[in-house]
JSON list of C-alpha atoms in Angstrom, two decimals:
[
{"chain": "N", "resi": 11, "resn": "UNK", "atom": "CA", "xyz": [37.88, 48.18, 0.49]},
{"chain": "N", "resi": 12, "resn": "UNK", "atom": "CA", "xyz": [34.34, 47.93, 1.21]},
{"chain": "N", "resi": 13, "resn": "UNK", "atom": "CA", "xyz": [32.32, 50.68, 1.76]},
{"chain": "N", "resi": 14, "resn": "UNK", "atom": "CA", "xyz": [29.87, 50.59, 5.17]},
{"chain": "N", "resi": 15, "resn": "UNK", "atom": "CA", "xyz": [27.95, 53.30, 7.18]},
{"chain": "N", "resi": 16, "resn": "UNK", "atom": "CA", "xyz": [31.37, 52.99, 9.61]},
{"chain": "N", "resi": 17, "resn": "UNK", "atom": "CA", "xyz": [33.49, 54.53, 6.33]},
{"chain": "N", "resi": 18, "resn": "UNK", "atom": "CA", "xyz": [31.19, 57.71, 6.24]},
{"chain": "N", "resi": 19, "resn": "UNK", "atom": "CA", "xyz": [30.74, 58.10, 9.88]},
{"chain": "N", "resi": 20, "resn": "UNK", "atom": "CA", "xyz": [35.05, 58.35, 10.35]},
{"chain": "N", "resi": 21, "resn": "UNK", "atom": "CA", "xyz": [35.51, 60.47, 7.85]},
{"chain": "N", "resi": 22, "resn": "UNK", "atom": "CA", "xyz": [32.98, 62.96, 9.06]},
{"chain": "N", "resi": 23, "resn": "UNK", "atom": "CA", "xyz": [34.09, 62.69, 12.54]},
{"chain": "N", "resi": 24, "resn": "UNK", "atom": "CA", "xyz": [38.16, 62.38, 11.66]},
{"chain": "N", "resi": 25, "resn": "UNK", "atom": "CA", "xyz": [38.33, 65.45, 9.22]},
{"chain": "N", "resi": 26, "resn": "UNK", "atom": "CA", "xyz": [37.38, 69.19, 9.05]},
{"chain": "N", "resi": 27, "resn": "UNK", "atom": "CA", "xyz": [35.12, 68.81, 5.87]},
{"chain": "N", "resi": 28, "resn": "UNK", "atom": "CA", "xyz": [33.90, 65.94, 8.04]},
{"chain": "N", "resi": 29, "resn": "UNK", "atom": "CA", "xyz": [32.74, 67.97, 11.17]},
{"chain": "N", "resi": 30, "resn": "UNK", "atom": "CA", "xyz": [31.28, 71.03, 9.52]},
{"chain": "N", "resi": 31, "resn": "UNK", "atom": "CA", "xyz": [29.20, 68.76, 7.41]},
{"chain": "N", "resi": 32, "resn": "UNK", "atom": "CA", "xyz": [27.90, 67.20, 11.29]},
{"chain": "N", "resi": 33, "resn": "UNK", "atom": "CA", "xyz": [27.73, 70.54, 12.38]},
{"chain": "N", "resi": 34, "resn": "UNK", "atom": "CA", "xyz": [25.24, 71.79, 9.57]},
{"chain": "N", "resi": 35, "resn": "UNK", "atom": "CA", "xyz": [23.23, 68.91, 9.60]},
{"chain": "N", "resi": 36, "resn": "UNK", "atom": "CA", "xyz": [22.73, 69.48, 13.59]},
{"chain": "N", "resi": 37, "resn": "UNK", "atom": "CA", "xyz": [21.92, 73.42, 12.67]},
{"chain": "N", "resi": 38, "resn": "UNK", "atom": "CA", "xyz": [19.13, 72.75, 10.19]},
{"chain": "N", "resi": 39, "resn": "UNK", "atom": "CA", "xyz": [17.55, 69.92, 12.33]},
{"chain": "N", "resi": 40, "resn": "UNK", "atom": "CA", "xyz": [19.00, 67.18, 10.25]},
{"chain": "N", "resi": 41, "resn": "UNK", "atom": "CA", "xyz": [18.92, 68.60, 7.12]},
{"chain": "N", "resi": 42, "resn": "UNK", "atom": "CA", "xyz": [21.79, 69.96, 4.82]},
{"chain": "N", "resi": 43, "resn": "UNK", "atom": "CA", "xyz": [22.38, 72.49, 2.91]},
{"chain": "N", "resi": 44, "resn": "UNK", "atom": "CA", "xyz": [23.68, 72.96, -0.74]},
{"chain": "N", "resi": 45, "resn": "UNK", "atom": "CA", "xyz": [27.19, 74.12, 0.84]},
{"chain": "N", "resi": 46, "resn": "UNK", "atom": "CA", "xyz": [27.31, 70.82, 2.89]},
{"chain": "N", "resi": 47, "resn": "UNK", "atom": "CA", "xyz": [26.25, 68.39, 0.09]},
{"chain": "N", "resi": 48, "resn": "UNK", "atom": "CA", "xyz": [28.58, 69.66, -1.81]},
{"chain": "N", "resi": 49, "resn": "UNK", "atom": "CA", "xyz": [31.12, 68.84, 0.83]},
{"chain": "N", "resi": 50, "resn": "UNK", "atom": "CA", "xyz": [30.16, 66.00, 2.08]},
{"chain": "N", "resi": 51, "resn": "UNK", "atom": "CA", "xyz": [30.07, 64.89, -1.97]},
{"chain": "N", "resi": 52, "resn": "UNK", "atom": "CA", "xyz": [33.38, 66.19, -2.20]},
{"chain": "N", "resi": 53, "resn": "UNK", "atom": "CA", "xyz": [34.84, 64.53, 0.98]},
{"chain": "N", "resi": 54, "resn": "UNK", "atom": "CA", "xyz": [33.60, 61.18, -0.44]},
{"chain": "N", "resi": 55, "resn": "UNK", "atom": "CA", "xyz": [34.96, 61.05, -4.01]},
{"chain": "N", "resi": 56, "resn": "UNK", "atom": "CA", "xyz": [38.12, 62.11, -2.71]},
{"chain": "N", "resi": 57, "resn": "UNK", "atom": "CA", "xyz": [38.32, 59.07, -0.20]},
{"chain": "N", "resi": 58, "resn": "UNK", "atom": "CA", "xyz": [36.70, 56.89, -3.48]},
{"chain": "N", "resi": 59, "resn": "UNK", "atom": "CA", "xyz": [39.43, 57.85, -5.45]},
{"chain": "N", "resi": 60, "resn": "UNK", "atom": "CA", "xyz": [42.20, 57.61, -3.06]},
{"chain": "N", "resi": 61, "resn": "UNK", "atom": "CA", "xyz": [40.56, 53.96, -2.31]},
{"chain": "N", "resi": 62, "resn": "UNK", "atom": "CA", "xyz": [41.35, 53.23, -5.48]},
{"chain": "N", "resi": 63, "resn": "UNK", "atom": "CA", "xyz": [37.63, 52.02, -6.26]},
{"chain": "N", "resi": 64, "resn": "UNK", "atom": "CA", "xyz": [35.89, 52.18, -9.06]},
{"chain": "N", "resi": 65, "resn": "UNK", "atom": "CA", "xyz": [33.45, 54.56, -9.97]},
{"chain": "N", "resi": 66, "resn": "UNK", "atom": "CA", "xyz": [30.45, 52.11, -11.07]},
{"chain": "N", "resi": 67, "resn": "UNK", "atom": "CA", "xyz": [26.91, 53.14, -11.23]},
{"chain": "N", "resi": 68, "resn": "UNK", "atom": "CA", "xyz": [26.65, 50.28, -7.97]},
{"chain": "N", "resi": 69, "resn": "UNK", "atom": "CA", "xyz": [28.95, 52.12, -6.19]},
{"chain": "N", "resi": 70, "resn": "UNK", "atom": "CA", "xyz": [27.61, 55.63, -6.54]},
{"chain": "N", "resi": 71, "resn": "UNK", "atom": "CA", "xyz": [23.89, 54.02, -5.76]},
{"chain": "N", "resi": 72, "resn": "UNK", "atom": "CA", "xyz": [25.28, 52.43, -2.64]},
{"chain": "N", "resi": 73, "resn": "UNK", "atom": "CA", "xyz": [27.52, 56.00, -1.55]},
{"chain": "N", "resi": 74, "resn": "UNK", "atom": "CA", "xyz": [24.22, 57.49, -1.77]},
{"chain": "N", "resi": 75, "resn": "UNK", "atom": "CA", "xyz": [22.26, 55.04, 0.42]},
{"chain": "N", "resi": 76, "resn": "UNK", "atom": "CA", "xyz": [25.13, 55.64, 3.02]},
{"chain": "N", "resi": 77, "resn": "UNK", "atom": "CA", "xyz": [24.80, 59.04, 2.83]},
{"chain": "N", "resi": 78, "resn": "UNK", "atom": "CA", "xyz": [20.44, 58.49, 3.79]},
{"chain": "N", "resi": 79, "resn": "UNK", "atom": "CA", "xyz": [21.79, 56.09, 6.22]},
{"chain": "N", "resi": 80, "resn": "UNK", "atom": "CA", "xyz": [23.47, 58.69, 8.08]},
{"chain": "N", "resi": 81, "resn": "UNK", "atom": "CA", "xyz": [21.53, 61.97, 7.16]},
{"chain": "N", "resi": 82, "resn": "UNK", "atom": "CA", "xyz": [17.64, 60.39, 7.08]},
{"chain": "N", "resi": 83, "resn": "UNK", "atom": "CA", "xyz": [16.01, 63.54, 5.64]},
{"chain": "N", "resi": 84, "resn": "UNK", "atom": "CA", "xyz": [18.69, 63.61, 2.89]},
{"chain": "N", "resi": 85, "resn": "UNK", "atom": "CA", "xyz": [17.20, 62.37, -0.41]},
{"chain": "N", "resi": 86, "resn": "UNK", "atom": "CA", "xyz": [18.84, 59.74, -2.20]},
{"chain": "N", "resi": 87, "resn": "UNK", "atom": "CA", "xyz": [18.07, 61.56, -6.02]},
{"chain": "N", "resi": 88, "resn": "UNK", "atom": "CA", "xyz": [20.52, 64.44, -4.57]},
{"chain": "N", "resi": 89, "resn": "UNK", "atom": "CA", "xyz": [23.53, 62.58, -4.89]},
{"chain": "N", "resi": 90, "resn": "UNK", "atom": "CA", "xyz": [22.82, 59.91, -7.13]},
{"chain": "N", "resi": 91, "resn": "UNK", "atom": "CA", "xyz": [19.98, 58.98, -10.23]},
{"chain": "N", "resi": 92, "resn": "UNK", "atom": "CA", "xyz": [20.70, 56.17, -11.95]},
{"chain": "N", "resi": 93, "resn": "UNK", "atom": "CA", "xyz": [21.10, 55.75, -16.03]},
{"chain": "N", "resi": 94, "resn": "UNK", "atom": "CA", "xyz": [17.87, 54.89, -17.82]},
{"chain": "N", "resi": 95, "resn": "UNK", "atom": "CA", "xyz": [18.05, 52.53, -20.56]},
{"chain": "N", "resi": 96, "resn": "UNK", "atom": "CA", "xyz": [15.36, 51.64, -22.01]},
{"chain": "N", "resi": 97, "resn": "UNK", "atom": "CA", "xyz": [12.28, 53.60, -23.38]},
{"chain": "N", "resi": 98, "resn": "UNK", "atom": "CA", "xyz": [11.82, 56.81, -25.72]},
{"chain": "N", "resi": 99, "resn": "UNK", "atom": "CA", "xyz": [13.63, 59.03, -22.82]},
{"chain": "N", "resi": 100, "resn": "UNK", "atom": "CA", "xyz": [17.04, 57.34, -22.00]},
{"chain": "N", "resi": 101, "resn": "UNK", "atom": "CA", "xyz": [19.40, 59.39, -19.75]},
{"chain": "N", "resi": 102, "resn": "UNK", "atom": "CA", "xyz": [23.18, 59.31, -18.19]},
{"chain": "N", "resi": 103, "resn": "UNK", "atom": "CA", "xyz": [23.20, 58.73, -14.74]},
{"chain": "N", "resi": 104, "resn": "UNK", "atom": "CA", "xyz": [23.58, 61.83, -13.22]},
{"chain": "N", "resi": 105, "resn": "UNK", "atom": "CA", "xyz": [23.21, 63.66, -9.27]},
{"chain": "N", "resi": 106, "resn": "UNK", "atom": "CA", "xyz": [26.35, 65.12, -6.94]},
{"chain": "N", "resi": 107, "resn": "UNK", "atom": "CA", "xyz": [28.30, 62.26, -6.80]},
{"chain": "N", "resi": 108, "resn": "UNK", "atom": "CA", "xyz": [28.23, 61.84, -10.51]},
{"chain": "N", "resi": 109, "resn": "UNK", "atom": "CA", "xyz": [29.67, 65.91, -11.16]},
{"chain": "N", "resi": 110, "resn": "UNK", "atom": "CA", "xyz": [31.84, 65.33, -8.56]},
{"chain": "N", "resi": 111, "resn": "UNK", "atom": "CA", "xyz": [33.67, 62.39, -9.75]},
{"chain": "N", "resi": 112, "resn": "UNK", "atom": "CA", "xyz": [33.29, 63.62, -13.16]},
{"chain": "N", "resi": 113, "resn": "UNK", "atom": "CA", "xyz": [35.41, 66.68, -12.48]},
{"chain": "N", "resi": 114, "resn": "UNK", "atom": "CA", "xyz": [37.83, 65.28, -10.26]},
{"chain": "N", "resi": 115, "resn": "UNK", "atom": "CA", "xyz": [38.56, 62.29, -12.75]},
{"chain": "N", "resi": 116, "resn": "UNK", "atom": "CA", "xyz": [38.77, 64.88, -15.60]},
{"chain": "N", "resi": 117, "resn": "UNK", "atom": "CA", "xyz": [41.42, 66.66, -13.76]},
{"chain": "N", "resi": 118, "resn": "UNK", "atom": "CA", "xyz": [43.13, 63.92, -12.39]},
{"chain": "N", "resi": 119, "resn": "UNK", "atom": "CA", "xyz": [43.49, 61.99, -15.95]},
{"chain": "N", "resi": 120, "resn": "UNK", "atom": "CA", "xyz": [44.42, 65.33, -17.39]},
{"chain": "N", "resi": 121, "resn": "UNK", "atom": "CA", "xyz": [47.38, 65.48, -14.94]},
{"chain": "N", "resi": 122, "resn": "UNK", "atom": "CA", "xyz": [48.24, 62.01, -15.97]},
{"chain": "N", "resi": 123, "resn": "UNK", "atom": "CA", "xyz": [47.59, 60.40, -12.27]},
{"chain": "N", "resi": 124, "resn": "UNK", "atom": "CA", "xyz": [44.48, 58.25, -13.38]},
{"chain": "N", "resi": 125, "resn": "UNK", "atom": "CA", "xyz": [44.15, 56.49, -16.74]},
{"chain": "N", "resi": 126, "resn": "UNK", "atom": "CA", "xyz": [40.71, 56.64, -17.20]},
{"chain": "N", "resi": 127, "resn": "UNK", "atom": "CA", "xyz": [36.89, 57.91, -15.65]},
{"chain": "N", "resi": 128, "resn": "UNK", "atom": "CA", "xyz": [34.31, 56.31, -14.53]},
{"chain": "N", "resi": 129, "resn": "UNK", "atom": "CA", "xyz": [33.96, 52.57, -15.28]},
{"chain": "N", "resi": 130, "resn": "UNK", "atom": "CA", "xyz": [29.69, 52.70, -15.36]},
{"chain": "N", "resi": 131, "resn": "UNK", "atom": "CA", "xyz": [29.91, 48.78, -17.56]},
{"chain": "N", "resi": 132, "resn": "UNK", "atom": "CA", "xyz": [32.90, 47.64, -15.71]},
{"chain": "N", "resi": 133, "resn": "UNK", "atom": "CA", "xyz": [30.82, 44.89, -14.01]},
{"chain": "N", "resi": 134, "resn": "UNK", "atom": "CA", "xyz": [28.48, 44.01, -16.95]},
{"chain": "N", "resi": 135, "resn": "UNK", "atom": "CA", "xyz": [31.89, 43.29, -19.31]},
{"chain": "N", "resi": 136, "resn": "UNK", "atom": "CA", "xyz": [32.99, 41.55, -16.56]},
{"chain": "N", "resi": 137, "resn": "UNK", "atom": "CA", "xyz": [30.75, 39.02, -16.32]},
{"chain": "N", "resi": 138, "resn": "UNK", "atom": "CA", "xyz": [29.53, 38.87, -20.46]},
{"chain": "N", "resi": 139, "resn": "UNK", "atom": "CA", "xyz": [33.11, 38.39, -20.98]},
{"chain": "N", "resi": 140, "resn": "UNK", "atom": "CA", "xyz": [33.54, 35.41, -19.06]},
{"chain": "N", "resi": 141, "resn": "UNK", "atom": "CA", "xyz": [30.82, 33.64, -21.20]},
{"chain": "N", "resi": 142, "resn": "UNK", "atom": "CA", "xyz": [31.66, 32.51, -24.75]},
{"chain": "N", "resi": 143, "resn": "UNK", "atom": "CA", "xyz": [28.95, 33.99, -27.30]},
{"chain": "N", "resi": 144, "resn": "UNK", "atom": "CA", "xyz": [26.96, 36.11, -24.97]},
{"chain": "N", "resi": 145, "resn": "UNK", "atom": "CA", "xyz": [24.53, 37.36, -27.60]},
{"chain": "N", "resi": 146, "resn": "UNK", "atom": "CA", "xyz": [23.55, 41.39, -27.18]},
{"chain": "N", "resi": 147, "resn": "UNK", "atom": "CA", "xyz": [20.03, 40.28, -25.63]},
{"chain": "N", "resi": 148, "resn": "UNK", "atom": "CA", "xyz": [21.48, 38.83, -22.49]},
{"chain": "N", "resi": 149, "resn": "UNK", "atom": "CA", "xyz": [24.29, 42.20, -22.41]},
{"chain": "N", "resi": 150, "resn": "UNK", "atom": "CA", "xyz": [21.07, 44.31, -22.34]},
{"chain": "N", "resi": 151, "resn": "UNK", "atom": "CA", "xyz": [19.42, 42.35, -20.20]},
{"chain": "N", "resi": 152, "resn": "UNK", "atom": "CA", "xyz": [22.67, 42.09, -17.86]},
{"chain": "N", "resi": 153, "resn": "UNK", "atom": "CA", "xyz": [22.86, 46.01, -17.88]},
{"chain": "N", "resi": 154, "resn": "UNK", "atom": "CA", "xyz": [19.20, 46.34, -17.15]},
{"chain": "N", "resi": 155, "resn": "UNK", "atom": "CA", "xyz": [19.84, 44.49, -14.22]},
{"chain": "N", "resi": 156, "resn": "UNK", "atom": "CA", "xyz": [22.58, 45.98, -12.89]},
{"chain": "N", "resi": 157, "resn": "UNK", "atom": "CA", "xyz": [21.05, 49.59, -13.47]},
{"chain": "N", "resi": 158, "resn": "UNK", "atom": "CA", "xyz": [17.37, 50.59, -14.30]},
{"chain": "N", "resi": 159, "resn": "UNK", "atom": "CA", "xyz": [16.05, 46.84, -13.09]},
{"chain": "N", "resi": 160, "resn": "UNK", "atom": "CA", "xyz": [17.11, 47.68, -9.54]},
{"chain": "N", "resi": 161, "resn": "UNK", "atom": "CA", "xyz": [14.05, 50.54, -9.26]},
{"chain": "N", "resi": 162, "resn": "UNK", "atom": "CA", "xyz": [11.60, 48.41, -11.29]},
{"chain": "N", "resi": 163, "resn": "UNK", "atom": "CA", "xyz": [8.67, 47.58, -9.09]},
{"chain": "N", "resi": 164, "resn": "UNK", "atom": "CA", "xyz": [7.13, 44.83, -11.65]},
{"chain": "N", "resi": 165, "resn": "UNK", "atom": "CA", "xyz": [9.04, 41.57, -10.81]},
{"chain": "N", "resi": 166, "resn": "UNK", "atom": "CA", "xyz": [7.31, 39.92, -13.56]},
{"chain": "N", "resi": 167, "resn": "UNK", "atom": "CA", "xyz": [9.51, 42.23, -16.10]},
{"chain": "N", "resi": 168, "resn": "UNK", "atom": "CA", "xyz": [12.61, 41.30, -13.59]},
{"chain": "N", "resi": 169, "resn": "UNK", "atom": "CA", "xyz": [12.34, 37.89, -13.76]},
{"chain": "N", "resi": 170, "resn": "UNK", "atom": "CA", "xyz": [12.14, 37.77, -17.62]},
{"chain": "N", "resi": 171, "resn": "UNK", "atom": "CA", "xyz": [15.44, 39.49, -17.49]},
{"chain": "N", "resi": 172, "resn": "UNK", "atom": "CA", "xyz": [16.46, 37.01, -15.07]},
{"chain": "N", "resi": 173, "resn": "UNK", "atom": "CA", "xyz": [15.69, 34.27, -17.03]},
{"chain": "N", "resi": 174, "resn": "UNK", "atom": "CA", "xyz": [17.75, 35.25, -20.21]},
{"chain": "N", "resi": 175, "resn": "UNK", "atom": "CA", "xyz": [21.01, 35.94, -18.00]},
{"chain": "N", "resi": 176, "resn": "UNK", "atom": "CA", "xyz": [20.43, 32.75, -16.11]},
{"chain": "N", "resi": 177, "resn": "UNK", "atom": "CA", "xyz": [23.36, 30.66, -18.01]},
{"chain": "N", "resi": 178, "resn": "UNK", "atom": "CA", "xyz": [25.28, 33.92, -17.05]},
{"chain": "N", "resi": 179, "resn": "UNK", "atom": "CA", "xyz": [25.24, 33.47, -13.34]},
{"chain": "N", "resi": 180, "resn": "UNK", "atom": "CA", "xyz": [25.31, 30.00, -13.87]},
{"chain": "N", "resi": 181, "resn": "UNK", "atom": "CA", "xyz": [28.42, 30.19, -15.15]},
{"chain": "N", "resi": 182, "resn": "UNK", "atom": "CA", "xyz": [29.88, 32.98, -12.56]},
{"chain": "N", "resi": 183, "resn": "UNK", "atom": "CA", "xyz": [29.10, 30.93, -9.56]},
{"chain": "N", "resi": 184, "resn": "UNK", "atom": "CA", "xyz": [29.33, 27.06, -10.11]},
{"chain": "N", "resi": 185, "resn": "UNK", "atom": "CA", "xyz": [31.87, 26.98, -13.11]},
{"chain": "N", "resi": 186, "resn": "UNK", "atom": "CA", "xyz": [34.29, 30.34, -12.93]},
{"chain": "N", "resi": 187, "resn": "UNK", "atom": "CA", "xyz": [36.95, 30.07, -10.73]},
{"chain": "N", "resi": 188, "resn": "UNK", "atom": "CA", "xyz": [37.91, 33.77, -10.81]},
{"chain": "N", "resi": 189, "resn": "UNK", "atom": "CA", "xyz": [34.36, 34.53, -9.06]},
{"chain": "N", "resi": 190, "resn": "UNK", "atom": "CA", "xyz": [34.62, 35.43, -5.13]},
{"chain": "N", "resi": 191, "resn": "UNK", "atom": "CA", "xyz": [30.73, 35.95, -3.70]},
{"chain": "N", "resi": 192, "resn": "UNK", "atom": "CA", "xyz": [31.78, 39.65, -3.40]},
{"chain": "N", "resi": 193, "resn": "UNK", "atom": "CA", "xyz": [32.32, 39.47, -6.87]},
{"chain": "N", "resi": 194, "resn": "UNK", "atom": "CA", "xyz": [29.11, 37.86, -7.46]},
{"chain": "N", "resi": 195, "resn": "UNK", "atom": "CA", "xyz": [27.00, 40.88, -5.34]},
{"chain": "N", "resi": 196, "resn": "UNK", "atom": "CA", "xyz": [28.84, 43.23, -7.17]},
{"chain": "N", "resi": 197, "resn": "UNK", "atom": "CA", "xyz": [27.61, 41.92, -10.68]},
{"chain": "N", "resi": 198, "resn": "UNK", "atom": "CA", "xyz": [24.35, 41.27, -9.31]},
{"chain": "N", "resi": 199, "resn": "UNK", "atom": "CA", "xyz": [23.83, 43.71, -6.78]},
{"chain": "N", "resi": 200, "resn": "UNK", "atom": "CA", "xyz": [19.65, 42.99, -7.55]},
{"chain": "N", "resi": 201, "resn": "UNK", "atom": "CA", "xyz": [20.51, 40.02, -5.08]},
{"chain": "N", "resi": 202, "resn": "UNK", "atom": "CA", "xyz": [20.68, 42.36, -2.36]},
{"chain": "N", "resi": 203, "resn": "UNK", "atom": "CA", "xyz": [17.86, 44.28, -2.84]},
{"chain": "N", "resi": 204, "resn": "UNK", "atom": "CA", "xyz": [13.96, 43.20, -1.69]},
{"chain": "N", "resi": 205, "resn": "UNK", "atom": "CA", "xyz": [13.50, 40.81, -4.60]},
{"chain": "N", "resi": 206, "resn": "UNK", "atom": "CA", "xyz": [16.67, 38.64, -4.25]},
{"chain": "N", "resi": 207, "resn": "UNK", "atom": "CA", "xyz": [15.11, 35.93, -2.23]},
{"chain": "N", "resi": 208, "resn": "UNK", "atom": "CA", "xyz": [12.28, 35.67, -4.97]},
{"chain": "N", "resi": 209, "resn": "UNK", "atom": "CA", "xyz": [15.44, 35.66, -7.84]},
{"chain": "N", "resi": 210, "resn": "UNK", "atom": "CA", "xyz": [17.02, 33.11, -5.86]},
{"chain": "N", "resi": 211, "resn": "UNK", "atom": "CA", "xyz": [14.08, 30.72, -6.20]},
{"chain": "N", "resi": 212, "resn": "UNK", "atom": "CA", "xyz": [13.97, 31.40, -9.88]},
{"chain": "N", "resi": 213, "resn": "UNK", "atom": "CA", "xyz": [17.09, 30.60, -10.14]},
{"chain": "N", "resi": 214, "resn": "UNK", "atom": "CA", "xyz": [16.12, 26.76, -8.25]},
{"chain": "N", "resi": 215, "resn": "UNK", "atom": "CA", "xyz": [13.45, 26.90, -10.59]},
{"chain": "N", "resi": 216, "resn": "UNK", "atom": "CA", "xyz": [15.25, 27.25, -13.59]},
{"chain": "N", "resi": 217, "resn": "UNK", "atom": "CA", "xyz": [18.13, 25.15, -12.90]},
{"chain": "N", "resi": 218, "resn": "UNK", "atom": "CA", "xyz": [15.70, 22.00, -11.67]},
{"chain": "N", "resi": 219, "resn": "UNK", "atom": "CA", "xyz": [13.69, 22.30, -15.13]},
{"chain": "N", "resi": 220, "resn": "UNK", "atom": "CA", "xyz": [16.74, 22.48, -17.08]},
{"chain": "N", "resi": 221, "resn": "UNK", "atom": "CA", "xyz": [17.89, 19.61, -15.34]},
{"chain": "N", "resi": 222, "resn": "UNK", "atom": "CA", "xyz": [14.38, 17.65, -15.10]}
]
């Protein structure tokens, strides 16, 4: 199932966790509080695990754009900061969503009713796996670009990135058969954000010099 603004806004108007979320949000002028973060966090991962859907670092980052969608003054860091790295200070991705799902998929796996927690390299396996020798340069550079790359303002830094994954996509879209264009965004959601058109050209430019 794929998530839109319309899967937030019926579950907060077609549940009780759903309406006293609305409700605090109209109290503080648009704002919530700690109580109704929590519960509109909680209201989510239970619908994300019921889904079915995987807990990926894409996911949580799109959840939490939903979430700003709906609430404006909500801040995005709240429910969701992505993993860093690269650098001297690396960190777990971390925010609301992140505890939430954490806990819930502890329990849940304890009971025996999931078999794992969150999938955060699903995607980036994915997609190495489907190209023979995929050294660990273009893995990193695969990650980077699924995670920390998708807040980097310096395109310059992107599109060297880009450039070592480009047999990668390649590969996904013109020779693997298994690869929907879903499946594509989802491995390379930096298509979607402000820089995909310019990655899209690179990716003309690339393919007509390897081909010139």
């Amino acid at each position: 199932m794929e998530w839109t603004i319309e899967t937030i806004l019926n579950l907060l108007h077609t549940t009780n966790d759903g309406r006293c979320v609305l409700a605090d949000g109209k109290k503080n002028n648009g704002y919530l509080s700690d109580d109704a973060q929590n519960l509109i966090t909680q209201l989510l991962i239970n619908h994300l695990l019921q889904d079915q859907s995987k807990g990926t670092d894409f996911f949580f980052r799109k959840i939490s754009e939903l979430i700003v969608e709906v609430f404006p003054k909500e801040q995005k860091s709240v429910y969701f900061i992505p993993s860093k790295t690269e650098g001297q200070h690396q960190a777990h991705a971390k925010g609301k969503l992140i505890e939430r799902w954490k806990n819930v998929a502890r329990k849940l796996r304890l009971a025996g009713a999931i078999s794992c927690e969150r999938k955060k390299t699903a995607d980036t396996q994915a997609t190495t796996s489907s190209l023979p020798n995929c050294s660990e340069e273009v893995k990193s550079a695969i990650h980077w670009l699924q995670t920390d790359g998708l807040n980097f303002s310096n395109l310059n830094i992107i599109k060297e990135k880009w450039l070592i994954t480009y047999e990668v996509r390649k590969y996904d879209i013109f020779e693997s058969n298994e690869q929907s264009i879903s499946d594509i965004f989802l491995k390379w959601p930096i298509f979607q954000n402000s820089k995909g058109y310019e990655l899209v050209l690179e990716d003309f430019k690339i393919g007509n010099l390897k081909t010139a």
